[in-house]
Tab-separated table of C-alpha atoms and ligand atoms in Angstrom:
chain	number	residue	atom	x	y	z
A	604	MET	CA	4.116	-11.322	-0.089
A	605	GLN	CA	3.967	-11.273	3.680
A	606	LEU	CA	1.925	-8.837	5.712
A	607	LEU	CA	3.694	-6.784	8.340
A	608	ASP	CA	1.037	-7.353	10.958
A	609	GLY	CA	1.111	-4.398	13.301
A	610	LYS	CA	-2.003	-5.623	15.041
A	611	SER	CA	-0.453	-8.827	16.334
A	612	CYS	CA	2.950	-7.187	16.972
A	613	SER	CA	1.315	-4.445	19.000
A	614	GLU	CA	-0.633	-7.034	20.993
A	615	GLN	CA	2.670	-8.640	21.953
A	616	ILE	CA	4.066	-5.267	23.006
A	617	ARG	CA	0.955	-4.487	25.047
A	618	GLN	CA	1.253	-7.845	26.804
A	619	GLU	CA	4.894	-7.120	27.628
A	620	ILE	CA	3.931	-3.711	29.020
A	621	ALA	CA	1.004	-5.160	30.999
A	622	GLN	CA	3.403	-7.659	32.568
A	623	THR	CA	5.735	-4.825	33.630
A	624	VAL	CA	2.765	-2.893	35.052
A	625	SER	CA	1.686	-5.876	37.132
A	626	GLU	CA	5.228	-6.037	38.549
A	627	ILE	CA	5.058	-2.300	39.327
A	628	ARG	CA	1.720	-2.840	41.075
A	629	ALA	CA	3.081	-5.812	43.021
A	630	SER	CA	5.938	-3.650	44.305
A	631	LYS	CA	3.283	-1.141	45.491
A	632	ASP	CA	4.698	1.535	43.211
A	633	ARG	CA	2.482	4.049	41.422
A	634	VAL	CA	1.535	2.877	37.897
A	635	PRO	CA	2.389	4.948	34.786
A	636	HIS	CA	-0.026	7.787	34.099
A	637	LEU	CA	-0.600	9.346	30.657
A	638	ALA	CA	-2.630	12.508	30.069
A	639	ALA	CA	-4.048	13.437	26.666
A	640	VAL	CA	-5.209	16.913	25.760
A	641	LEU	CA	-7.871	17.143	23.057
A	642	VAL	CA	-8.806	20.581	21.782
A	643	GLY	CA	-12.078	20.733	19.833
A	644	ASN	CA	-14.088	17.929	18.257
A	645	ASP	CA	-12.269	16.773	15.143
A	646	GLY	CA	-13.656	13.292	14.427
A	647	ALA	CA	-10.358	11.568	13.647
A	648	SER	CA	-8.598	13.175	16.639
A	649	GLU	CA	-11.474	12.129	18.922
A	650	ASN	CA	-10.985	8.578	17.714
A	651	TYR	CA	-7.217	8.578	18.146
A	652	VAL	CA	-7.435	9.962	21.665
A	653	ALA	CA	-10.189	7.504	22.627
A	654	PHE	CA	-7.866	4.679	21.515
A	655	LYS	CA	-5.007	6.110	23.575
A	656	VAL	CA	-7.183	6.149	26.710
A	657	LYS	CA	-8.473	2.628	26.003
A	658	ASP	CA	-4.924	1.338	25.438
A	659	CYS	CA	-3.850	2.753	28.810
A	660	ALA	CA	-6.675	0.957	30.595
A	661	GLU	CA	-5.829	-2.278	28.819
A	662	VAL	CA	-2.200	-2.356	29.992
A	663	GLY	CA	-3.034	-1.053	33.474
A	664	PHE	CA	-1.857	2.561	33.132
A	665	ASP	CA	-3.779	5.434	34.636
A	666	SER	CA	-4.943	8.009	32.112
A	667	THR	CA	-6.555	11.419	32.119
A	668	LEU	CA	-8.360	12.895	29.152
A	669	ILE	CA	-8.511	16.678	29.140
A	670	ARG	CA	-11.075	18.002	26.698
A	671	LEU	CA	-10.869	21.673	25.839
A	672	ASP	CA	-13.214	23.742	23.751
A	673	ALA	CA	-12.102	24.592	20.197
A	674	THR	CA	-12.393	28.280	21.098
A	675	ILE	CA	-9.881	28.092	23.965
A	676	SER	CA	-7.218	30.796	23.705
A	677	GLU	CA	-3.593	29.928	23.058
A	678	GLN	CA	-2.660	31.273	26.501
A	679	GLU	CA	-5.267	29.110	28.233
A	680	LEU	CA	-3.838	26.047	26.507
A	681	LEU	CA	-0.288	27.064	27.476
A	682	ASP	CA	-1.470	27.455	31.091
A	683	LYS	CA	-2.935	23.939	30.991
A	684	ILE	CA	0.386	22.606	29.691
A	685	ASP	CA	2.220	24.383	32.503
A	686	GLU	CA	-0.121	22.701	34.974
A	687	LEU	CA	0.562	19.269	33.443
A	688	ASN	CA	4.318	19.920	33.465
A	689	ARG	CA	4.101	20.495	37.227
A	690	ASN	CA	1.638	17.729	38.039
A	691	GLU	CA	3.692	15.108	39.910
A	692	ALA	CA	1.042	12.431	39.342
A	693	ILE	CA	1.436	12.533	35.550
A	694	ASP	CA	4.427	10.851	33.907
A	695	GLY	CA	3.825	12.030	30.384
A	696	PHE	CA	1.270	13.802	28.240
A	697	ILE	CA	0.373	14.528	24.657
A	698	VAL	CA	-1.490	17.380	23.014
A	699	GLN	CA	-3.367	15.861	20.101
A	700	LEU	CA	-2.578	17.560	16.772
A	701	PRO	CA	-3.767	19.272	14.669
A	702	LEU	CA	-4.816	22.227	16.809
A	703	PRO	CA	-7.342	24.905	15.775
A	704	ALA	CA	-5.818	27.446	13.376
A	705	HIS	CA	-5.659	30.270	15.954
A	706	ILE	CA	-3.207	28.281	18.111
A	707	ASP	CA	0.465	28.122	17.181
A	708	GLU	CA	1.418	24.422	17.323
A	709	ASN	CA	5.109	25.184	17.666
A	710	LYS	CA	4.478	27.358	20.726
A	711	VAL	CA	2.516	24.533	22.277
A	712	ILE	CA	5.180	21.919	21.552
A	713	LEU	CA	7.898	24.208	22.952
A	714	ALA	CA	5.926	24.576	26.186
A	715	ILE	CA	5.936	20.841	26.977
A	716	ASP	CA	8.516	19.664	29.524
A	717	PRO	CA	10.869	17.404	27.479
A	718	ALA	CA	10.823	14.856	30.331
A	719	LYS	CA	7.055	14.485	29.859
A	720	ASP	CA	7.017	14.799	26.049
A	721	VAL	CA	6.073	11.184	25.302
A	722	ASP	CA	5.255	12.172	21.687
A	723	GLY	CA	8.935	13.065	21.225
A	724	PHE	CA	7.984	16.284	19.414
A	725	CYS	CA	9.870	18.968	21.357
A	726	PRO	CA	13.261	20.300	20.182
A	727	GLU	CA	15.299	18.679	22.953
A	728	ASN	CA	13.932	15.225	22.133
A	729	VAL	CA	14.172	15.731	18.357
A	730	GLY	CA	17.780	16.906	18.862
A	731	LYS	CA	18.619	13.870	20.975
A	732	LEU	CA	17.133	11.618	18.295
A	733	SER	CA	19.419	13.223	15.694
A	734	LEU	CA	22.428	12.707	17.969
A	735	GLY	CA	21.507	9.072	18.639
A	736	LEU	CA	21.001	9.745	22.365
A	737	PRO	CA	18.310	8.000	24.435
A	738	THR	CA	15.056	9.925	24.145
A	739	PHE	CA	11.346	9.658	23.452
A	740	ILE	CA	11.122	8.753	19.776
A	741	SER	CA	8.052	9.932	17.879
A	742	ALA	CA	5.533	7.090	18.055
A	743	THR	CA	4.906	6.334	14.372
A	744	PRO	CA	8.553	6.073	13.224
A	745	ASN	CA	9.390	4.187	16.405
A	746	GLY	CA	6.543	1.751	15.733
A	747	ILE	CA	7.773	1.163	12.179
A	748	MET	CA	11.321	0.465	13.441
A	749	GLU	CA	9.823	-1.989	15.934
A	750	LEU	CA	7.979	-3.755	13.092
A	751	PHE	CA	11.245	-4.058	11.148
A	752	ARG	CA	12.942	-5.386	14.294
A	753	ARG	CA	10.270	-7.960	15.082
A	754	TYR	CA	10.035	-9.184	11.453
A	755	ASP	CA	13.830	-9.189	11.119
A	756	ILE	CA	13.664	-7.008	8.000
A	757	GLU	CA	17.131	-6.412	6.622
A	758	THR	CA	17.708	-2.660	6.245
A	759	GLU	CA	21.497	-2.364	6.133
A	760	GLY	CA	22.758	-0.996	2.822
A	761	LYS	CA	19.236	-0.882	1.380
A	762	ASN	CA	17.824	2.036	-0.571
A	763	CYS	CA	15.085	3.509	1.557
A	764	VAL	CA	12.748	6.183	0.218
A	765	VAL	CA	10.632	8.064	2.742
A	766	LEU	CA	7.725	9.778	1.026
A	767	GLY	CA	6.778	12.791	3.167
A	768	ARG	CA	8.862	15.142	5.305
A	769	SER	CA	6.647	15.933	8.295
A	770	ASN	CA	8.189	16.617	11.693
A	771	ILE	CA	6.117	13.801	13.174
A	772	VAL	CA	6.799	10.994	10.697
A	773	GLY	CA	8.931	11.571	7.578
A	774	THR	CA	11.859	13.449	9.070
A	775	PRO	CA	12.412	11.315	12.210
A	776	MET	CA	11.854	8.184	10.095
A	777	ALA	CA	14.681	9.195	7.762
A	778	VAL	CA	16.979	9.887	10.736
A	779	LEU	CA	16.253	6.496	12.298
A	780	MET	CA	16.730	4.553	9.060
A	781	SER	CA	20.069	6.210	8.330
A	782	ARG	CA	21.507	5.728	11.834
A	783	ASN	CA	24.312	3.285	12.511
A	784	SER	CA	22.030	0.683	14.080
A	785	ASN	CA	19.942	-2.368	13.343
A	786	PRO	CA	17.386	-1.665	11.953
A	787	GLY	CA	19.023	1.291	10.246
A	788	ASN	CA	22.181	1.701	8.170
A	789	ALA	CA	20.033	2.308	5.089
A	790	THR	CA	20.740	4.850	2.349
A	791	VAL	CA	17.820	7.196	2.795
A	792	THR	CA	16.139	9.677	0.461
A	793	ILE	CA	13.334	11.944	1.655
A	794	ALA	CA	10.889	12.641	-1.170
A	795	HIS	CA	8.178	15.311	-1.079
A	796	SER	CA	5.834	17.374	-3.232
A	797	ARG	CA	8.709	19.079	-5.093
A	798	THR	CA	10.682	15.901	-5.808
A	799	LYS	CA	11.325	15.250	-9.483
A	800	ASN	CA	10.937	11.822	-11.109
A	801	LEU	CA	9.026	10.535	-8.100
A	802	THR	CA	7.862	7.356	-9.834
A	803	GLU	CA	11.411	6.342	-10.792
A	804	LEU	CA	12.741	7.257	-7.352
A	805	CYS	CA	10.101	5.216	-5.530
A	806	ALA	CA	10.613	2.325	-7.960
A	807	SER	CA	14.299	2.253	-6.970
A	808	ALA	CA	13.471	1.776	-3.279
A	809	ASP	CA	14.120	-1.507	-1.507
A	810	ILE	CA	12.156	-0.033	1.386
A	811	LEU	CA	9.391	2.479	0.676
A	812	ILE	CA	7.808	4.304	3.609
A	813	VAL	CA	4.810	6.385	2.592
A	814	ALA	CA	3.489	9.215	4.753
A	815	ILE	CA	2.034	11.895	2.508
A	816	GLY	CA	-1.672	11.745	3.366
A	817	LYS	CA	-2.877	11.272	-0.223
A	818	THR	CA	-5.136	8.282	-0.665
A	819	GLU	CA	-3.799	5.439	-2.812
A	820	PHE	CA	-1.043	7.692	-4.134
A	821	VAL	CA	1.513	4.906	-4.530
A	822	THR	CA	0.587	2.737	-7.481
A	823	ALA	CA	2.139	-0.524	-8.686
A	824	ASP	CA	4.467	1.190	-11.180
A	825	MET	CA	6.093	3.035	-8.248
A	826	VAL	CA	7.071	-0.157	-6.452
A	827	LYS	CA	10.174	-2.269	-7.076
A	828	PRO	CA	9.500	-6.026	-7.204
A	829	GLY	CA	10.403	-7.479	-3.808
A	830	ALA	CA	10.240	-4.126	-1.996
A	831	VAL	CA	9.173	-3.638	1.608
A	832	VAL	CA	6.292	-1.141	1.626
A	833	VAL	CA	5.064	0.650	4.738
A	834	ASP	CA	1.861	2.688	4.510
A	835	VAL	CA	1.467	5.364	7.185
A	836	GLY	CA	-1.564	6.961	5.529
A	837	GLN	CA	-4.988	6.728	7.078
A	838	THR	CA	-7.548	9.063	5.538
A	839	ARG	CA	-11.263	8.848	6.207
A	840	VAL	CA	-13.343	8.638	3.023
A	841	PRO	CA	-17.163	8.624	3.043
A	842	ASP	CA	-18.635	5.123	2.700
A	843	ASP	CA	-22.370	4.603	3.123
A	844	SER	CA	-21.921	0.846	3.397
A	845	LYS	CA	-20.159	1.320	6.776
A	846	LYS	CA	-21.977	1.892	10.042
A	847	SER	CA	-19.578	4.753	10.824
A	848	GLY	CA	-20.258	6.324	7.396
A	849	PHE	CA	-16.568	6.230	6.435
A	850	ARG	CA	-13.664	3.895	5.803
A	851	ASN	CA	-9.950	4.437	6.297
A	852	VAL	CA	-7.827	4.475	3.161
A	853	GLY	CA	-4.044	4.385	3.042
A	854	ASP	CA	-1.514	6.208	0.862
A	855	VAL	CA	-0.757	2.985	-1.045
A	856	ASP	CA	-2.997	1.284	-3.610
A	857	PHE	CA	-2.785	-1.920	-1.558
A	858	GLU	CA	-4.740	-4.237	-3.854
A	859	ASN	CA	-2.569	-3.504	-6.894
A	860	VAL	CA	0.739	-3.155	-5.042
A	861	LYS	CA	0.660	-6.056	-2.598
A	862	ASP	CA	1.713	-8.841	-4.945
A	863	LYS	CA	4.871	-6.968	-5.972
A	864	CYS	CA	6.131	-6.672	-2.392
A	865	SER	CA	8.130	-8.952	-0.144
A	866	TYR	CA	6.446	-7.321	2.857
A	867	ILE	CA	3.670	-4.748	3.109
A	868	THR	CA	1.584	-3.183	5.873
A	869	TYR	CA	-2.171	-2.824	5.553
A	870	VAL	CA	-4.575	-0.172	6.776
A	871	THR	CA	-5.635	-0.259	9.592
A	872	GLY	CA	-3.760	-3.249	11.014
A	873	GLY	CA	-0.243	-2.089	10.173
A	874	VAL	CA	1.293	1.168	11.336
A	875	GLY	CA	-1.681	2.488	13.371
A	876	PRO	CA	-1.598	-0.136	16.139
A	877	MET	CA	2.218	0.112	16.300
A	878	THR	CA	1.969	3.883	16.817
A	879	ARG	CA	-0.392	3.291	19.709
A	880	ALA	CA	1.905	0.697	21.250
A	881	SER	CA	4.893	3.062	20.931
A	882	LEU	CA	3.105	5.738	22.930
A	883	LEU	CA	2.593	3.194	25.703
A	884	GLN	CA	6.297	2.284	25.560
A	885	ASN	CA	7.249	5.956	25.837
A	886	THR	CA	4.891	6.464	28.776
A	887	LEU	CA	6.417	3.488	30.575
A	888	LYS	CA	9.862	4.940	29.881
A	889	ALA	CA	8.784	8.313	31.316
A	890	HIS	CA	7.575	6.544	34.455
A	891	GLN	CA	10.793	4.530	34.791
A	892	ARG	CA	12.948	7.660	34.429
A	893	ARG	CA	11.294	9.412	37.367
B	569	GUN	N1	-1.817	13.708	15.377
B	569	GUN	C1	-1.534	12.722	14.488
B	569	GUN	N2	-0.594	11.892	15.002
B	569	GUN	C2	-0.283	12.372	16.229
B	569	GUN	C3	0.603	11.930	17.245
B	569	GUN	O1	1.337	10.939	17.108
B	569	GUN	N3	0.632	12.698	18.374
B	569	GUN	C4	-0.149	13.806	18.529
B	569	GUN	N4	-0.024	14.490	19.667
B	569	GUN	N5	-0.984	14.232	17.603
B	569	GUN	C5	-1.053	13.504	16.461
């Protein structure tokens, strides 16, 4: 078994980006600028956004964090997005999800200028992804593809099962893995809560990508010997032994699955850091396009 080490891979990517930023600075150009909108005080979202801001500083990007009260109206949030769309100093921005229940996430995503949608969530960018056109690819699936690329994982002709069909991870992941590209060219099945014979299906996968948000859902009997297993899950569970009072648990029962795999990611040094690096790549791309 070999670990797919997203931590070290993402460090490499950050170094590459930092190098590009120092060249941008040397040419007296404006450096890339990412804005992040955080509505409310959800603990996990606070953490994710704090990492995004920290990552920007580390590679030399400018960043702006916009904190909005959980009670903000949908229209006020849409007005803020309009302002960010027009702000010439900002190359790209994200609105951290999930949003409070009174705000329609789809309306918010539709309001973002596709040229600044570094999350790759809006219809124009999702459509371009499906057509194989250059676009901002959603950070988590893009980060997983980058891991496959950097570890030279063979995907062509392999059976790939994607567990989870979210707009952010499962669906774009399946599109990317089935595309005529390397990595890609896999035979892809999307599995979800209504899928029958899930254990058998997962156990037939050469590549199993798990993004269902259920802790330690994938057990050893669901994994084919020699499979590549990617765990997107990261759920906080209470843990009094930790200073933070919680620990992050993945969707895969890592301890019992790991020895069956050829490659496996681990929480939190696998997919998470790659997602963060992908957002930086997209922000750099947004800057370069302008
Ligand atoms: N919430 C969980 N993952 C993401 C992400 O990649 N982008 C945004 N905007 N919100 C998220």
